[in-house]
XYZ file of C-alpha atoms in Angstrom:
262
model
C 134.909 99.165 88.529
C 137.247 99.926 85.634
C 136.331 99.597 81.972
C 138.223 100.800 78.922
C 140.892 102.213 81.201
C 138.717 104.395 83.426
C 136.933 104.019 86.771
C 133.191 104.521 86.303
C 129.777 104.027 87.848
C 126.869 102.899 85.690
C 123.738 100.876 86.364
C 124.177 98.968 83.092
C 126.943 96.921 84.697
C 124.867 96.018 87.745
C 121.312 95.672 86.420
C 121.638 93.691 83.172
C 121.661 90.101 84.447
C 118.521 88.894 82.661
C 119.444 90.597 79.388
C 122.882 88.995 79.500
C 121.377 85.568 80.116
C 119.407 86.014 76.877
C 122.577 87.025 75.015
C 124.271 83.914 76.387
C 121.792 81.787 74.411
C 122.693 83.628 71.198
C 126.378 83.084 71.962
C 126.031 79.345 72.528
C 123.943 78.751 69.408
C 126.320 80.776 67.231
C 129.264 78.664 68.400
C 127.565 75.642 66.806
C 127.487 77.131 63.285
C 130.977 75.968 62.166
C 130.112 72.423 63.240
C 126.822 72.330 61.321
C 126.715 70.385 58.063
C 124.638 71.750 55.144
C 122.135 68.940 55.665
C 121.453 70.174 59.200
C 121.290 73.905 58.486
C 117.606 74.008 59.487
C 118.778 73.542 63.069
C 119.653 77.255 62.944
C 116.387 78.362 61.374
C 115.193 81.619 62.952
C 118.167 81.761 65.322
C 119.660 85.166 66.059
C 123.287 85.970 65.261
C 125.679 88.928 65.454
C 127.588 90.029 62.366
C 130.340 92.577 61.783
C 129.875 93.740 58.206
C 132.491 95.032 55.772
C 131.855 97.728 53.205
C 133.529 100.342 50.997
C 136.792 98.425 50.737
C 139.143 99.831 48.116
C 142.797 99.216 47.347
C 143.076 96.420 49.904
C 142.661 98.881 52.780
C 141.032 96.445 55.207
C 143.014 94.816 58.034
C 141.037 91.651 57.279
C 143.095 91.248 54.089
C 146.253 90.882 56.148
C 145.384 88.422 58.876
C 142.936 86.067 60.540
C 139.696 87.851 61.415
C 139.466 86.477 64.946
C 143.007 87.599 65.764
C 142.341 91.104 64.408
C 139.090 91.550 66.345
C 140.893 90.464 69.515
C 143.011 93.648 69.290
C 140.074 96.078 69.019
C 138.602 97.958 71.959
C 135.044 98.104 70.600
C 133.557 96.238 67.639
C 130.344 97.465 66.016
C 128.006 94.690 64.920
C 124.373 94.057 64.015
C 121.907 91.430 65.178
C 120.166 89.461 62.420
C 117.651 86.649 62.343
C 118.673 83.625 60.301
C 115.195 83.404 58.916
C 113.894 81.384 56.000
C 110.620 83.177 55.385
C 110.004 86.938 55.519
C 113.070 89.172 55.500
C 113.713 92.424 57.349
C 117.158 93.882 56.805
C 118.943 94.654 60.071
C 122.606 94.671 58.977
C 124.703 97.455 57.434
C 126.352 95.726 54.461
C 126.097 92.519 52.440
C 129.300 90.765 53.576
C 130.640 90.286 57.077
C 131.785 87.959 59.818
C 129.407 86.043 62.080
C 130.498 86.606 65.675
C 129.973 84.571 68.815
C 130.349 87.257 71.476
C 130.383 86.228 75.149
C 127.525 88.101 76.855
C 129.858 90.044 79.152
C 131.529 91.497 76.030
C 128.288 93.204 74.919
C 128.066 96.740 76.326
C 125.494 98.523 74.141
C 122.415 97.631 72.067
C 120.436 99.979 69.805
C 117.620 99.516 67.292
C 119.342 101.940 64.874
C 122.875 102.853 63.855
C 124.268 105.113 66.592
C 127.528 106.154 64.915
C 129.748 104.883 67.700
C 133.304 106.366 67.519
C 135.145 103.023 67.642
C 138.614 104.536 67.212
C 138.272 107.627 69.419
C 141.552 108.609 71.043
C 143.525 106.375 68.695
C 143.379 108.201 65.366
C 146.589 109.115 63.546
C 145.661 112.829 63.433
C 144.869 113.244 67.148
C 146.758 113.010 70.398
C 146.604 109.588 72.027
C 143.995 109.579 74.793
C 143.212 106.324 76.574
C 140.167 107.886 78.255
C 138.571 109.314 75.105
C 136.709 106.138 74.158
C 135.195 105.586 77.609
C 134.261 109.272 77.879
C 132.395 109.146 74.585
C 130.785 105.833 75.499
C 129.200 107.133 78.698
C 128.425 110.628 77.382
C 126.953 109.386 74.094
C 129.310 111.430 71.898
C 129.087 110.042 68.351
C 131.707 110.229 65.608
C 129.939 113.165 63.885
C 128.972 115.053 67.033
C 129.420 118.492 65.449
C 126.856 117.714 62.747
C 123.455 119.096 63.834
C 121.500 116.664 61.627
C 123.371 113.705 63.058
C 122.764 114.908 66.638
C 119.032 115.141 65.919
C 118.997 111.636 64.465
C 120.983 110.229 67.396
C 118.391 111.580 69.843
C 115.791 109.318 68.222
C 118.117 106.320 68.097
C 119.626 106.825 71.554
C 117.061 108.621 73.766
C 119.092 108.099 76.956
C 122.000 109.986 75.357
C 124.534 107.359 76.397
C 125.967 104.254 74.780
C 125.622 102.445 78.116
C 122.260 100.925 77.196
C 121.264 97.266 77.178
C 118.259 95.309 75.928
C 117.659 91.623 75.279
C 118.279 90.234 71.774
C 114.576 89.462 71.353
C 113.594 93.026 72.174
C 116.335 94.435 69.942
C 115.282 92.450 66.887
C 111.616 93.338 67.459
C 112.413 97.062 67.635
C 114.600 96.998 64.514
C 112.425 98.325 61.703
C 114.131 96.842 58.629
C 114.998 100.317 57.319
C 117.972 101.161 59.546
C 120.432 98.535 60.692
C 120.657 97.987 64.429
C 123.954 98.323 66.293
C 125.460 96.164 69.025
C 128.703 97.248 70.702
C 131.113 94.444 71.619
C 134.354 94.640 73.582
C 136.967 92.967 71.369
C 139.732 92.541 73.935
C 139.662 89.878 76.635
C 140.248 90.112 80.389
C 138.366 93.389 80.906
C 136.004 93.559 83.884
C 132.541 94.688 82.846
C 129.442 93.251 84.538
C 128.850 92.325 88.161
C 128.377 88.554 88.616
C 129.984 87.822 85.229
C 133.587 86.912 84.408
C 135.873 89.326 82.534
C 135.472 89.663 78.789
C 136.646 86.711 76.715
C 137.764 86.168 73.141
C 135.132 86.849 70.467
C 134.878 83.831 68.171
C 134.414 84.243 64.414
C 132.088 81.459 63.258
C 131.478 82.162 59.584
C 131.445 84.594 56.679
C 128.008 86.096 56.026
C 126.863 86.917 52.481
C 123.525 88.541 51.656
C 122.346 88.833 48.046
C 119.212 89.226 45.959
C 118.171 86.264 43.815
C 117.004 86.611 40.219
C 118.361 89.324 37.944
C 119.880 91.313 40.790
C 122.599 88.733 41.393
C 124.061 89.621 37.990
C 124.772 93.195 39.052
C 128.395 94.357 39.544
C 127.918 94.558 43.329
C 127.257 90.823 43.490
C 130.517 90.030 41.704
C 132.426 92.514 43.853
C 131.074 90.854 46.984
C 132.098 87.429 45.683
C 135.623 88.734 45.114
C 135.628 90.234 48.610
C 134.672 86.881 50.121
C 137.506 85.140 48.276
C 139.969 87.651 49.738
C 138.579 87.128 53.231
C 138.875 83.363 52.886
C 142.588 83.609 52.118
C 143.232 84.218 55.814
C 140.119 82.377 57.062
C 140.003 79.147 55.025
C 138.261 77.229 57.800
C 135.215 79.519 57.993
C 131.979 78.425 56.286
C 130.303 80.955 53.984
C 126.692 81.397 55.094
C 124.689 82.652 52.110
C 121.490 84.591 52.771
C 119.523 84.779 49.533
C 116.409 86.939 49.248
C 113.680 86.932 46.608
C 112.013 90.238 45.826
C 113.229 91.811 49.051
C 110.870 89.652 51.124
C 111.365 85.858 51.042
C 114.711 84.547 52.224
C 116.725 81.381 52.796
C 120.126 80.433 54.230
C 122.609 77.966 52.745
C 126.208 76.806 53.265
């Protein structure tokens, strides 16, 4: 089997059938979000969804300011995302930032699931300051080499987040959300490009669909803070190239009670 340009052997691609069937349910339900009217939003209550969040954007340095999100993601080898619950009662944070894109990822595109951030080196072998290496990403994926590998504190943290010391690790969405502690965001690795063979008994990877823009914010006085306004401005920029995407607002009261609207 070849993945990410290299021939490999790994049990994850032969023994993950039941986990992938669970991820297929998340995929199918997420695809329905753009077709859901505000009056029927409760149909998605407590559903799980994957989001790719956006943070620390300055001076228009994001590729998402220059094109359609779905087209951009289709050019990436690996996309880091987080699994959230679209809950309307108690809230446990499981995403990295407040604004992002809601993704419908075909199950065969998902190649790693972790209850904490695992610092995956998404652009390994393709950085402007290093020699091009088409094998670098797959090497780091299987060997569990994170993007700050030389940092002793990071290595110690990664051991707790990734005990098997490899990014080739799969769990069901239900197990992942239950193991996420609300302090650290979880991380799900998605293959962005299509037509890559991954799992036995599953078709090659397919296009990742972008189904909405996600926006988390605190209700009450907190929504008057500068960060809230900055996030609103960010969303307007994202919508310039994605006018058809609904904005799914996730409002939280006192860090505990939450509700979704669009």
